[in-house]
Short mmCIF file of N, CA and C in Angstrom, two decimals:
data_model
loop_
_atom_site.label_atom_id
_atom_site.label_comp_id
_atom_site.label_asym_id
_atom_site.label_seq_id
_atom_site.Cartn_x
_atom_site.Cartn_y
_atom_site.Cartn_z
N MET Y 11 30.85 -3.91 -8.11
CA MET Y 11 29.59 -4.39 -7.59
C MET Y 11 28.80 -5.02 -8.74
N GLU Y 12 28.24 -6.20 -8.48
CA GLU Y 12 27.50 -6.92 -9.50
C GLU Y 12 26.10 -6.35 -9.68
N PHE Y 13 25.55 -6.59 -10.86
CA PHE Y 13 24.20 -6.12 -11.17
C PHE Y 13 23.17 -6.70 -10.20
N GLN Y 14 23.29 -8.00 -9.93
CA GLN Y 14 22.33 -8.64 -9.03
C GLN Y 14 22.36 -8.02 -7.64
N HIS Y 15 23.56 -7.68 -7.17
CA HIS Y 15 23.69 -7.06 -5.85
C HIS Y 15 23.04 -5.67 -5.83
N ILE Y 16 23.25 -4.91 -6.90
CA ILE Y 16 22.64 -3.58 -7.00
C ILE Y 16 21.12 -3.68 -7.03
N VAL Y 17 20.61 -4.59 -7.82
CA VAL Y 17 19.16 -4.77 -7.92
C VAL Y 17 18.58 -5.21 -6.58
N GLU Y 18 19.29 -6.07 -5.88
CA GLU Y 18 18.86 -6.51 -4.54
C GLU Y 18 18.79 -5.33 -3.58
N LEU Y 19 19.80 -4.45 -3.63
CA LEU Y 19 19.79 -3.26 -2.77
C LEU Y 19 18.65 -2.32 -3.12
N VAL Y 20 18.40 -2.15 -4.41
CA VAL Y 20 17.29 -1.30 -4.84
C VAL Y 20 15.96 -1.89 -4.35
N GLY Y 21 15.81 -3.20 -4.46
CA GLY Y 21 14.59 -3.86 -3.98
C GLY Y 21 14.39 -3.66 -2.49
N ARG Y 22 15.45 -3.77 -1.73
CA ARG Y 22 15.35 -3.54 -0.28
C ARG Y 22 15.03 -2.09 0.03
N ALA Y 23 15.59 -1.16 -0.76
CA ALA Y 23 15.30 0.27 -0.54
C ALA Y 23 13.84 0.56 -0.83
N VAL Y 24 13.30 -0.05 -1.88
CA VAL Y 24 11.89 0.15 -2.21
C VAL Y 24 11.01 -0.46 -1.11
N ASP Y 25 11.39 -1.62 -0.60
CA ASP Y 25 10.67 -2.21 0.54
C ASP Y 25 10.70 -1.29 1.75
N ALA Y 26 11.89 -0.75 2.05
CA ALA Y 26 12.02 0.16 3.19
C ALA Y 26 11.15 1.40 3.00
N ALA Y 27 11.08 1.91 1.77
CA ALA Y 27 10.22 3.06 1.49
C ALA Y 27 8.75 2.70 1.73
N GLY Y 28 8.35 1.51 1.35
CA GLY Y 28 6.97 1.07 1.57
C GLY Y 28 6.63 1.00 3.05
N VAL Y 29 7.54 0.44 3.84
CA VAL Y 29 7.32 0.36 5.29
C VAL Y 29 7.29 1.76 5.89
N ALA Y 30 8.20 2.62 5.45
CA ALA Y 30 8.24 4.00 5.96
C ALA Y 30 6.95 4.75 5.63
N ILE Y 31 6.43 4.54 4.44
CA ILE Y 31 5.18 5.20 4.05
C ILE Y 31 4.04 4.76 4.97
N ILE Y 32 3.97 3.48 5.26
CA ILE Y 32 2.91 2.98 6.14
C ILE Y 32 3.07 3.56 7.54
N VAL Y 33 4.29 3.53 8.07
CA VAL Y 33 4.52 4.01 9.44
C VAL Y 33 4.28 5.52 9.54
N VAL Y 34 4.88 6.28 8.65
CA VAL Y 34 4.74 7.75 8.71
C VAL Y 34 3.29 8.15 8.45
N GLY Y 35 2.65 7.53 7.49
CA GLY Y 35 1.25 7.84 7.20
C GLY Y 35 0.34 7.55 8.39
N THR Y 36 0.59 6.43 9.06
CA THR Y 36 -0.21 6.08 10.23
C THR Y 36 0.05 7.06 11.37
N LEU Y 37 1.31 7.43 11.57
CA LEU Y 37 1.62 8.40 12.63
C LEU Y 37 0.98 9.75 12.34
N LEU Y 38 1.08 10.23 11.11
CA LEU Y 38 0.46 11.50 10.75
C LEU Y 38 -1.07 11.44 10.90
N ALA Y 39 -1.67 10.34 10.49
CA ALA Y 39 -3.11 10.20 10.63
C ALA Y 39 -3.52 10.19 12.10
N THR Y 40 -2.69 9.57 12.94
CA THR Y 40 -2.98 9.52 14.37
C THR Y 40 -2.88 10.90 15.00
N VAL Y 41 -1.84 11.64 14.65
CA VAL Y 41 -1.68 13.00 15.18
C VAL Y 41 -2.84 13.88 14.73
N LEU Y 42 -3.19 13.80 13.46
CA LEU Y 42 -4.29 14.61 12.95
C LEU Y 42 -5.61 14.22 13.62
N ALA Y 43 -5.83 12.93 13.83
CA ALA Y 43 -7.05 12.49 14.50
C ALA Y 43 -7.09 12.98 15.94
N ALA Y 44 -5.95 12.96 16.61
CA ALA Y 44 -5.90 13.45 18.00
C ALA Y 44 -6.22 14.94 18.06
N ILE Y 45 -5.69 15.70 17.12
CA ILE Y 45 -5.98 17.15 17.07
C ILE Y 45 -7.47 17.37 16.81
N ARG Y 46 -8.01 16.67 15.83
CA ARG Y 46 -9.43 16.83 15.51
C ARG Y 46 -10.31 16.36 16.66
N LEU Y 47 -9.89 15.31 17.35
CA LEU Y 47 -10.65 14.81 18.49
C LEU Y 47 -10.64 15.82 19.64
N SER Y 48 -9.49 16.46 19.87
CA SER Y 48 -9.40 17.45 20.94
C SER Y 48 -10.27 18.67 20.63
N ARG Y 49 -10.50 18.94 19.35
CA ARG Y 49 -11.37 20.07 18.95
C ARG Y 49 -12.83 19.63 18.82
N ARG Y 50 -13.08 18.35 19.12
CA ARG Y 50 -14.42 17.78 19.08
C ARG Y 50 -15.09 17.91 17.71
N GLN Y 51 -14.29 17.69 16.67
CA GLN Y 51 -14.82 17.75 15.31
C GLN Y 51 -15.53 16.43 14.97
N ALA Y 52 -16.47 16.49 14.06
CA ALA Y 52 -17.22 15.31 13.65
C ALA Y 52 -16.43 14.51 12.62
N GLY Y 53 -16.71 13.23 12.54
CA GLY Y 53 -16.12 12.37 11.52
C GLY Y 53 -14.65 12.03 11.74
N VAL Y 54 -14.19 12.09 12.98
CA VAL Y 54 -12.77 11.84 13.26
C VAL Y 54 -12.41 10.39 12.93
N TYR Y 55 -13.22 9.46 13.37
CA TYR Y 55 -12.91 8.04 13.16
C TYR Y 55 -12.88 7.69 11.67
N ARG Y 56 -13.88 8.17 10.95
CA ARG Y 56 -13.94 7.86 9.51
C ARG Y 56 -12.74 8.45 8.76
N GLY Y 57 -12.38 9.70 9.09
CA GLY Y 57 -11.21 10.32 8.47
C GLY Y 57 -9.93 9.59 8.83
N TYR Y 58 -9.84 9.16 10.08
CA TYR Y 58 -8.65 8.42 10.52
C TYR Y 58 -8.51 7.12 9.74
N ARG Y 59 -9.60 6.37 9.62
CA ARG Y 59 -9.57 5.11 8.87
C ARG Y 59 -9.19 5.35 7.42
N ARG Y 60 -9.73 6.41 6.83
CA ARG Y 60 -9.43 6.71 5.43
C ARG Y 60 -7.94 7.02 5.25
N ARG Y 61 -7.39 7.84 6.13
CA ARG Y 61 -5.97 8.21 6.00
C ARG Y 61 -5.04 7.02 6.23
N VAL Y 62 -5.34 6.22 7.25
CA VAL Y 62 -4.52 5.03 7.50
C VAL Y 62 -4.64 4.06 6.33
N GLY Y 63 -5.85 3.88 5.83
CA GLY Y 63 -6.04 2.98 4.69
C GLY Y 63 -5.27 3.42 3.46
N ARG Y 64 -5.27 4.72 3.20
CA ARG Y 64 -4.51 5.23 2.03
C ARG Y 64 -3.01 5.04 2.22
N SER Y 65 -2.54 5.20 3.45
CA SER Y 65 -1.11 4.96 3.73
C SER Y 65 -0.76 3.50 3.49
N ILE Y 66 -1.63 2.61 3.94
CA ILE Y 66 -1.38 1.18 3.74
C ILE Y 66 -1.40 0.84 2.25
N LEU Y 67 -2.37 1.39 1.52
CA LEU Y 67 -2.43 1.12 0.07
C LEU Y 67 -1.17 1.55 -0.65
N LEU Y 68 -0.71 2.77 -0.36
CA LEU Y 68 0.49 3.26 -1.02
C LEU Y 68 1.71 2.43 -0.60
N GLY Y 69 1.81 2.11 0.68
CA GLY Y 69 2.91 1.27 1.16
C GLY Y 69 2.90 -0.10 0.51
N LEU Y 70 1.72 -0.69 0.35
CA LEU Y 70 1.62 -2.00 -0.31
C LEU Y 70 2.10 -1.95 -1.75
N GLU Y 71 1.82 -0.86 -2.44
CA GLU Y 71 2.30 -0.72 -3.82
C GLU Y 71 3.83 -0.76 -3.86
N PHE Y 72 4.46 -0.07 -2.94
CA PHE Y 72 5.92 -0.09 -2.88
C PHE Y 72 6.43 -1.48 -2.51
N LEU Y 73 5.77 -2.16 -1.59
CA LEU Y 73 6.22 -3.50 -1.19
C LEU Y 73 6.10 -4.49 -2.34
N VAL Y 74 5.04 -4.39 -3.12
CA VAL Y 74 4.90 -5.26 -4.31
C VAL Y 74 6.01 -4.95 -5.31
N ALA Y 75 6.28 -3.66 -5.52
CA ALA Y 75 7.36 -3.28 -6.45
C ALA Y 75 8.70 -3.84 -5.97
N GLY Y 76 8.95 -3.77 -4.67
CA GLY Y 76 10.20 -4.32 -4.13
C GLY Y 76 10.31 -5.82 -4.36
N ASP Y 77 9.20 -6.53 -4.18
CA ASP Y 77 9.21 -7.98 -4.43
C ASP Y 77 9.51 -8.28 -5.90
N ILE Y 78 8.91 -7.52 -6.79
CA ILE Y 78 9.15 -7.73 -8.23
C ILE Y 78 10.61 -7.45 -8.57
N ILE Y 79 11.15 -6.36 -8.06
CA ILE Y 79 12.54 -6.01 -8.33
C ILE Y 79 13.48 -7.10 -7.83
N ARG Y 80 13.25 -7.60 -6.62
CA ARG Y 80 14.13 -8.63 -6.07
C ARG Y 80 14.01 -9.95 -6.82
N THR Y 81 12.84 -10.25 -7.35
CA THR Y 81 12.69 -11.48 -8.13
C THR Y 81 13.48 -11.40 -9.42
N VAL Y 82 13.55 -10.21 -10.00
CA VAL Y 82 14.34 -10.03 -11.22
C VAL Y 82 15.83 -10.18 -10.93
N ALA Y 83 16.25 -9.87 -9.71
CA ALA Y 83 17.67 -9.90 -9.36
C ALA Y 83 18.24 -11.30 -9.40
N VAL Y 84 17.44 -12.29 -9.07
CA VAL Y 84 17.93 -13.67 -9.10
C VAL Y 84 17.45 -14.33 -10.39
N ALA Y 85 18.07 -15.43 -10.72
CA ALA Y 85 17.61 -16.17 -11.89
C ALA Y 85 16.23 -16.73 -11.56
N PRO Y 86 15.19 -16.25 -12.23
CA PRO Y 86 13.84 -16.69 -11.87
C PRO Y 86 13.65 -18.19 -12.09
N THR Y 87 13.15 -18.84 -11.06
CA THR Y 87 12.78 -20.25 -11.16
C THR Y 87 11.27 -20.32 -11.04
N TYR Y 88 10.72 -21.48 -11.35
CA TYR Y 88 9.28 -21.62 -11.20
C TYR Y 88 8.86 -21.41 -9.75
N ALA Y 89 9.70 -21.84 -8.82
CA ALA Y 89 9.38 -21.68 -7.40
C ALA Y 89 9.36 -20.20 -7.01
N SER Y 90 10.38 -19.43 -7.42
CA SER Y 90 10.43 -18.02 -7.04
C SER Y 90 9.32 -17.21 -7.72
N VAL Y 91 9.01 -17.55 -8.95
CA VAL Y 91 7.92 -16.86 -9.65
C VAL Y 91 6.58 -17.23 -9.01
N GLY Y 92 6.44 -18.48 -8.59
CA GLY Y 92 5.22 -18.90 -7.90
C GLY Y 92 5.02 -18.18 -6.58
N VAL Y 93 6.10 -18.07 -5.82
CA VAL Y 93 6.04 -17.34 -4.55
C VAL Y 93 5.69 -15.88 -4.80
N LEU Y 94 6.31 -15.28 -5.79
CA LEU Y 94 6.01 -13.88 -6.14
C LEU Y 94 4.54 -13.74 -6.54
N ALA Y 95 4.03 -14.67 -7.32
CA ALA Y 95 2.64 -14.61 -7.75
C ALA Y 95 1.69 -14.68 -6.56
N VAL Y 96 2.00 -15.53 -5.59
CA VAL Y 96 1.16 -15.63 -4.39
C VAL Y 96 1.23 -14.33 -3.59
N ILE Y 97 2.42 -13.78 -3.40
CA ILE Y 97 2.58 -12.54 -2.65
C ILE Y 97 1.84 -11.39 -3.33
N VAL Y 98 2.02 -11.27 -4.65
CA VAL Y 98 1.34 -10.20 -5.39
C VAL Y 98 -0.17 -10.41 -5.33
N GLY Y 99 -0.62 -11.64 -5.43
CA GLY Y 99 -2.05 -11.92 -5.36
C GLY Y 99 -2.65 -11.54 -4.01
N ILE Y 100 -1.96 -11.89 -2.94
CA ILE Y 100 -2.45 -11.54 -1.60
C ILE Y 100 -2.46 -10.03 -1.41
N ARG Y 101 -1.40 -9.37 -1.82
CA ARG Y 101 -1.33 -7.91 -1.65
C ARG Y 101 -2.34 -7.20 -2.56
N THR Y 102 -2.60 -7.74 -3.73
CA THR Y 102 -3.62 -7.15 -4.60
C THR Y 102 -5.00 -7.31 -3.97
N PHE Y 103 -5.28 -8.47 -3.41
CA PHE Y 103 -6.55 -8.68 -2.72
C PHE Y 103 -6.69 -7.71 -1.55
N LEU Y 104 -5.62 -7.52 -0.79
CA LEU Y 104 -5.64 -6.56 0.31
C LEU Y 104 -5.89 -5.15 -0.20
N SER Y 105 -5.25 -4.79 -1.30
CA SER Y 105 -5.45 -3.45 -1.87
C SER Y 105 -6.89 -3.24 -2.29
N PHE Y 106 -7.48 -4.23 -2.96
CA PHE Y 106 -8.88 -4.12 -3.37
C PHE Y 106 -9.79 -4.02 -2.15
N SER Y 107 -9.52 -4.84 -1.15
CA SER Y 107 -10.34 -4.81 0.06
C SER Y 107 -10.25 -3.47 0.76
N LEU Y 108 -9.04 -2.93 0.86
CA LEU Y 108 -8.87 -1.62 1.49
C LEU Y 108 -9.54 -0.52 0.67
N GLU Y 109 -9.43 -0.58 -0.64
CA GLU Y 109 -10.08 0.42 -1.49
C GLU Y 109 -11.59 0.38 -1.30
N LEU Y 110 -12.16 -0.81 -1.24
CA LEU Y 110 -13.59 -0.95 -1.00
C LEU Y 110 -13.97 -0.40 0.37
N GLU Y 111 -13.15 -0.67 1.36
CA GLU Y 111 -13.40 -0.18 2.72
C GLU Y 111 -13.31 1.34 2.81
N ILE Y 112 -12.34 1.92 2.11
CA ILE Y 112 -12.11 3.37 2.18
C ILE Y 112 -13.16 4.14 1.39
N THR Y 113 -13.39 3.74 0.14
CA THR Y 113 -14.24 4.53 -0.74
C THR Y 113 -15.66 4.00 -0.87
N GLY Y 114 -15.88 2.76 -0.47
CA GLY Y 114 -17.21 2.18 -0.61
C GLY Y 114 -17.51 1.67 -2.00
N ARG Y 115 -16.49 1.55 -2.85
CA ARG Y 115 -16.67 1.05 -4.20
C ARG Y 115 -15.41 0.30 -4.63
N TRP Y 116 -15.55 -0.54 -5.62
CA TRP Y 116 -14.40 -1.25 -6.16
C TRP Y 116 -13.54 -0.28 -6.97
N PRO Y 117 -12.25 -0.56 -7.14
CA PRO Y 117 -11.37 0.36 -7.87
C PRO Y 117 -11.81 0.62 -9.31
N TRP Y 118 -12.46 -0.32 -9.94
CA TRP Y 118 -12.84 -0.15 -11.34
C TRP Y 118 -14.21 0.53 -11.50
N GLN Y 119 -14.91 0.77 -10.40
CA GLN Y 119 -16.20 1.45 -10.47
C GLN Y 119 -16.00 2.96 -10.43
N LYS Y 120 -16.89 3.67 -11.15
CA LYS Y 120 -16.83 5.13 -11.13
C LYS Y 120 -17.35 5.64 -9.80
N PRO Y 121 -16.84 6.78 -9.35
CA PRO Y 121 -17.42 7.39 -8.15
C PRO Y 121 -18.90 7.70 -8.39
N VAL Y 122 -19.65 7.77 -7.32
CA VAL Y 122 -21.10 7.94 -7.42
C VAL Y 122 -21.47 9.18 -8.23
N ALA Y 123 -20.75 10.29 -8.04
CA ALA Y 123 -21.07 11.53 -8.77
C ALA Y 123 -20.91 11.33 -10.27
N GLU Y 124 -19.88 10.57 -10.71
CA GLU Y 124 -19.66 10.35 -12.14
C GLU Y 124 -20.61 9.28 -12.70
N ALA Y 125 -20.98 8.31 -11.87
CA ALA Y 125 -21.80 7.21 -12.34
C ALA Y 125 -23.21 7.67 -12.70
N GLU Y 126 -23.69 8.75 -12.05
CA GLU Y 126 -25.04 9.23 -12.31
C GLU Y 126 -25.12 10.12 -13.54
N ASP Y 127 -24.01 10.62 -14.04
CA ASP Y 127 -24.01 11.52 -15.21
C ASP Y 127 -24.34 10.79 -16.48
#
């Protein structure tokens, strides 16, 4: 088996792990939200959004890693590196947007409790 083929398989496995993380995380968040909703607990929607958002963030990290691994597998051309840069840029923007949506702050900002110290 060639090195490029092995790296391609590893990249696909990392992609599959990213998709699985998103799907399983969303399913678990949905089940937990349904349980909390049936018990009439407060903050169900906000907790659900936070859990789904964290699943998406973690899954996106794996998907970016898979793209990087697969780009290394082939002889990098300007076109493939350009496509990778666009994909990573879009996914990074999505990650920042989700982080802002989940926590109410940018990733590089300190949490409110630490910022006041």
